[in-house]
Amino acid sequence: LRASGAQFIALHFDDFRCENRGVLCRGNECLHEVYVRSGSSLRLALSIHAVDFKMTNESDVAGLEVATAGSHPSTICYKWDGSRFVKTGSPNVNPR
């Protein structure tokens, strides 16, 4: 994903083959990492255990929608603030 003047690269470890899945996953949640490339440098921006996540680009601002498991499954949103991903809450839900 290109947004916020940088390139974001996601690794979904649940897609990796591993003999010891317990190293990468905890129940239904597996490790997911996002790296940011700015210029020639690449650094880890977020490392989280989740069911899955989706990268977003709204008005050239990088974001994440992270699906969690547990007793109360939910989706948590993050936005890039220029140096890190900041939790912004849950996605907008249209009332019925």
Coordinates of N, CA, C and O in Angstrom, one line a residue:
L1 N 0.9 -1.2 0.0 CA 0.0 0.0 0.0 C 0.9 1.2 0.0 O 1.9 1.3 0.8
R2 N 0.6 2.2 -0.8 CA 1.3 3.5 -0.8 C 0.3 4.5 -0.3 O -0.8 4.7 -0.9
A3 N 0.7 5.2 0.7 CA -0.1 6.3 1.3 C 0.8 7.0 2.3 O 1.8 6.6 2.7
S4 N 0.4 8.2 2.7 CA 1.1 9.0 3.7 C 2.5 9.2 3.3 O 3.4 9.4 4.2
G5 N 2.9 9.3 2.0 CA 4.2 9.5 1.6 C 5.2 8.3 1.8 O 6.4 8.5 1.8
A6 N 4.6 7.1 2.0 CA 5.5 6.0 2.3 C 4.8 4.7 1.7 O 3.7 4.7 1.2
Q7 N 5.6 3.6 1.7 CA 5.1 2.3 1.3 C 4.9 1.4 2.5 O 5.8 1.4 3.3
F8 N 3.8 0.7 2.6 CA 3.5 -0.2 3.7 C 3.5 -1.6 3.2 O 2.8 -1.9 2.2
I9 N 4.1 -2.5 3.9 CA 4.2 -3.9 3.5 C 3.7 -4.7 4.6 O 4.1 -4.6 5.7
A10 N 2.7 -5.6 4.3 CA 2.1 -6.4 5.3 C 2.5 -7.9 5.2 O 2.6 -8.4 4.1
L11 N 2.8 -8.5 6.3 CA 3.0 -9.9 6.4 C 2.0 -10.6 7.2 O 1.7 -10.2 8.4
H12 N 1.3 -11.6 6.6 CA 0.2 -12.3 7.3 C 0.8 -13.7 7.6 O 0.8 -14.6 6.8
F13 N 1.3 -13.9 8.8 CA 2.0 -15.1 9.2 C 1.1 -16.4 9.2 O 1.5 -17.5 9.1
D14 N -0.3 -16.1 9.2 CA -1.2 -17.3 9.1 C -1.1 -17.9 7.7 O -1.5 -19.1 7.5
D15 N -0.5 -17.2 6.7 CA -0.4 -17.7 5.4 C 1.0 -18.5 5.2 O 1.2 -19.1 4.2
F16 N 1.8 -18.5 6.2 CA 3.1 -19.1 6.2 C 3.0 -20.6 6.6 O 2.1 -20.9 7.4
R17 N 3.8 -21.5 6.0 CA 3.8 -22.9 6.5 C 4.8 -23.0 7.6 O 6.0 -22.5 7.4
C18 N 4.4 -23.6 8.7 CA 5.3 -23.8 9.8 C 4.9 -25.0 10.5 O 3.8 -25.3 10.8
E19 N 6.0 -25.8 10.9 CA 5.7 -27.1 11.6 C 5.2 -26.8 13.0 O 4.4 -27.6 13.6
N20 N 5.6 -25.7 13.6 CA 5.2 -25.4 15.0 C 4.3 -24.1 14.9 O 4.8 -23.0 15.2
R21 N 3.1 -24.3 14.6 CA 2.2 -23.2 14.4 C 2.0 -22.3 15.6 O 1.7 -21.1 15.6
G22 N 2.2 -23.0 16.8 CA 2.1 -22.2 18.1 C 3.1 -21.1 18.2 O 2.9 -20.2 19.1
V23 N 4.1 -21.1 17.5 CA 5.1 -20.0 17.5 C 4.5 -18.7 16.9 O 4.8 -17.6 17.4
L24 N 3.7 -18.9 15.9 CA 3.1 -17.7 15.2 C 1.6 -17.4 15.6 O 1.2 -16.3 15.4
C25 N 0.9 -18.4 16.1 CA -0.5 -18.3 16.3 C -0.9 -18.6 17.8 O -0.2 -19.4 18.4
R26 N -1.9 -17.9 18.2 CA -2.5 -18.1 19.6 C -4.0 -18.4 19.3 O -4.7 -17.4 19.2
G27 N -4.4 -19.6 19.3 CA -5.8 -19.9 19.0 C -6.1 -19.5 17.6 O -5.4 -19.9 16.7
N28 N -7.2 -18.7 17.4 CA -7.6 -18.2 16.1 C -6.8 -17.0 15.6 O -6.9 -16.5 14.5
E29 N -5.9 -16.4 16.5 CA -5.2 -15.2 16.1 C -3.8 -15.6 15.8 O -3.1 -16.3 16.5
C30 N -3.3 -15.0 14.6 CA -1.9 -15.3 14.2 C -1.2 -13.9 14.1 O -1.8 -12.9 14.1
L31 N 0.1 -14.0 14.1 CA 1.0 -12.8 14.0 C 0.8 -12.1 12.7 O 0.7 -12.8 11.6
H32 N 0.6 -10.8 12.7 CA 0.6 -10.0 11.5 C 1.5 -8.8 11.8 O 1.5 -8.3 12.9
E33 N 2.3 -8.5 10.8 CA 3.2 -7.4 10.9 C 3.1 -6.4 9.7 O 2.8 -6.9 8.6
V34 N 3.3 -5.1 10.0 CA 3.3 -4.1 8.9 C 4.7 -3.4 9.0 O 5.1 -3.0 10.1
Y35 N 5.3 -3.3 7.9 CA 6.6 -2.6 7.8 C 6.4 -1.3 6.9 O 5.5 -1.3 6.0
V36 N 7.1 -0.3 7.2 CA 7.0 1.0 6.5 C 8.3 1.2 5.8 O 9.4 1.1 6.5
R37 N 8.3 1.6 4.5 CA 9.5 2.0 3.8 C 9.3 3.4 3.4 O 8.4 3.9 2.9
S38 N 10.3 4.2 3.9 CA 10.4 5.6 3.5 C 11.8 5.8 3.0 O 12.8 5.6 3.8
G39 N 11.9 6.2 1.8 CA 13.3 6.3 1.2 C 13.9 4.9 1.0 O 13.2 4.0 0.6
S40 N 15.1 4.7 1.5 CA 15.7 3.4 1.4 C 15.6 2.6 2.7 O 16.1 1.5 2.8
S41 N 15.0 3.2 3.8 CA 14.9 2.4 5.0 C 13.6 1.7 5.2 O 12.5 2.1 4.6
L42 N 13.6 0.6 5.9 CA 12.5 -0.3 6.1 C 12.4 -0.6 7.6 O 13.4 -1.0 8.2
R43 N 11.3 -0.3 8.3 CA 11.2 -0.6 9.7 C 9.8 -1.2 10.1 O 8.8 -0.9 9.4
L44 N 9.8 -1.9 11.2 CA 8.6 -2.5 11.7 C 7.7 -1.4 12.2 O 8.2 -0.6 13.1
A45 N 6.5 -1.3 11.8 CA 5.6 -0.3 12.2 C 4.5 -0.8 13.2 O 4.1 -0.1 14.1
L46 N 4.1 -2.1 13.0 CA 3.1 -2.7 13.9 C 3.3 -4.2 13.9 O 3.5 -4.8 12.8
S47 N 3.2 -4.8 15.0 CA 3.2 -6.3 15.2 C 2.1 -6.6 16.1 O 2.0 -6.1 17.2
I48 N 1.1 -7.5 15.6 CA -0.1 -7.8 16.4 C -0.6 -9.2 16.1 O -0.4 -9.7 15.0
H49 N -1.2 -9.8 17.1 CA -1.8 -11.1 16.9 C -3.3 -10.7 16.6 O -3.9 -10.0 17.4
A50 N -3.8 -11.3 15.5 CA -5.2 -11.0 15.1 C -5.7 -12.1 14.2 O -4.9 -12.9 13.7
V51 N -7.0 -12.1 14.0 CA -7.6 -13.1 13.1 C -7.2 -12.7 11.6 O -6.8 -13.5 10.9
D52 N -7.2 -11.4 11.3 CA -6.8 -10.9 10.0 C -6.8 -9.4 10.1 O -7.3 -8.8 11.1
F53 N -6.3 -8.7 9.1 CA -6.4 -7.3 9.0 C -6.4 -6.9 7.5 O -5.9 -7.6 6.7
K54 N -6.9 -5.7 7.3 CA -7.0 -5.1 6.0 C -6.4 -3.7 6.0 O -6.6 -2.9 6.9
M55 N -5.5 -3.5 5.1 CA -4.9 -2.2 5.0 C -5.8 -1.3 4.2 O -6.4 -1.7 3.2
T56 N -5.9 0.0 4.6 CA -6.8 1.0 3.9 C -6.0 2.2 3.5 O -4.9 2.5 4.1
N57 N -6.6 3.0 2.6 CA -6.0 4.2 2.2 C -7.2 5.2 2.0 O -7.8 5.2 1.0
E58 N -7.4 6.0 3.0 CA -8.4 7.0 2.9 C -7.8 8.4 2.9 O -7.1 8.8 3.8
S59 N -8.0 9.1 1.8 CA -7.5 10.5 1.6 C -6.0 10.5 1.8 O -5.4 11.4 2.4
D60 N -5.3 9.5 1.3 CA -3.8 9.3 1.3 C -3.3 9.2 2.7 O -2.2 9.6 3.0
V61 N -4.1 8.6 3.6 CA -3.7 8.3 5.0 C -3.8 6.8 5.2 O -4.9 6.2 5.0
A62 N -2.7 6.1 5.5 CA -2.7 4.7 5.7 C -3.5 4.3 6.9 O -3.4 5.0 7.9
G63 N -4.2 3.2 6.8 CA -5.0 2.7 8.0 C -5.0 1.2 8.0 O -4.7 0.5 7.0
L64 N -5.5 0.7 9.1 CA -5.6 -0.8 9.3 C -7.0 -1.0 9.9 O -7.4 -0.3 10.9
E65 N -7.6 -2.1 9.5 CA -8.8 -2.6 10.2 C -8.5 -4.0 10.6 O -8.3 -4.9 9.8
V66 N -8.3 -4.2 12.0 CA -7.8 -5.4 12.6 C -9.0 -6.2 13.2 O -9.7 -5.7 14.1
A67 N -9.2 -7.4 12.7 CA -10.2 -8.3 13.2 C -9.6 -9.1 14.4 O -8.6 -9.8 14.2
T68 N -10.2 -9.1 15.5 CA -9.8 -9.8 16.7 C -10.7 -10.9 17.0 O -11.9 -10.9 16.7
A69 N -10.3 -11.9 17.8 CA -11.1 -13.0 18.3 C -11.4 -12.8 19.7 O -11.6 -11.7 20.1
G70 N -11.4 -13.9 20.5 CA -11.6 -13.7 21.9 C -13.1 -13.9 22.3 O -13.9 -14.2 21.4
S71 N -13.4 -13.5 23.5 CA -14.8 -13.7 23.9 C -15.7 -12.6 23.3 O -16.9 -12.9 23.2
H72 N -15.2 -11.5 22.8 CA -16.0 -10.5 22.1 C -15.2 -10.1 20.8 O -14.5 -9.1 20.8
P73 N -15.4 -10.9 19.7 CA -14.7 -10.6 18.5 C -15.1 -9.1 18.0 O -16.2 -8.7 18.2
S74 N -14.1 -8.4 17.5 CA -14.4 -7.0 17.1 C -13.4 -6.6 16.0 O -12.5 -7.4 15.7
T75 N -13.6 -5.5 15.5 CA -12.7 -4.9 14.5 C -12.2 -3.6 15.1 O -13.0 -2.7 15.6
I76 N -10.9 -3.4 15.2 CA -10.2 -2.2 15.7 C -9.5 -1.5 14.6 O -8.8 -2.1 13.8
C77 N -9.7 -0.2 14.5 CA -9.1 0.6 13.4 C -7.9 1.4 13.9 O -7.8 1.8 15.1
Y78 N -6.9 1.5 13.1 CA -5.6 2.2 13.3 C -5.4 3.2 12.1 O -5.7 2.9 11.0
K79 N -4.8 4.3 12.4 CA -4.4 5.3 11.4 C -2.9 5.6 11.6 O -2.4 5.7 12.7
W80 N -2.3 5.8 10.5 CA -0.8 6.2 10.5 C -0.7 7.7 10.8 O -1.4 8.5 10.2
D81 N 0.0 8.0 11.8 CA 0.2 9.4 12.2 C 1.5 10.1 11.7 O 1.8 11.2 12.2
G82 N 2.2 9.4 10.9 CA 3.4 9.9 10.3 C 4.6 9.2 10.9 O 5.7 9.2 10.3
S83 N 4.4 8.5 12.1 CA 5.5 7.8 12.7 C 5.1 6.4 13.2 O 5.9 5.5 13.4
R84 N 3.8 6.2 13.5 CA 3.3 4.9 14.0 C 1.8 4.8 13.7 O 1.1 5.8 13.4
F85 N 1.3 3.6 13.9 CA -0.2 3.4 13.8 C -0.8 3.7 15.2 O -0.3 3.2 16.2
V86 N -1.8 4.5 15.2 CA -2.5 4.9 16.4 C -3.9 4.3 16.3 O -4.6 4.5 15.3
K87 N -4.3 3.7 17.4 CA -5.7 3.1 17.5 C -6.7 4.3 17.5 O -6.6 5.2 18.2
T88 N -7.7 4.1 16.6 CA -8.8 5.1 16.4 C -10.1 4.6 16.9 O -11.1 5.3 16.8
G89 N -10.2 3.3 17.2 CA -11.5 2.8 17.7 C -12.0 1.7 16.7 O -11.3 1.1 16.0
S90 N -13.4 1.6 16.6 CA -14.0 0.7 15.8 C -14.4 1.4 14.5 O -14.6 2.6 14.5
P91 N -14.6 0.6 13.4 CA -15.0 1.2 12.1 C -16.5 1.8 12.3 O -17.2 1.4 13.1
N92 N -16.8 2.7 11.4 CA -18.1 3.3 11.4 C -19.1 2.2 11.0 O -18.9 1.5 10.1
V93 N -20.2 2.1 11.8 CA -21.2 1.1 11.5 C -22.5 1.9 11.2 O -22.9 2.8 12.0
N94 N -23.1 1.6 10.1 CA -24.4 2.3 9.8 C -25.5 1.7 10.6 O -25.7 0.5 10.7
P95 N -26.2 2.6 11.4 CA -27.3 2.1 12.2 C -28.4 1.6 11.3 O -28.6 2.0 10.2
R96 N -29.2 0.6 11.9 CA -30.3 0.0 11.1 C -31.6 0.7 11.4 O -31.8 1.3 12.3

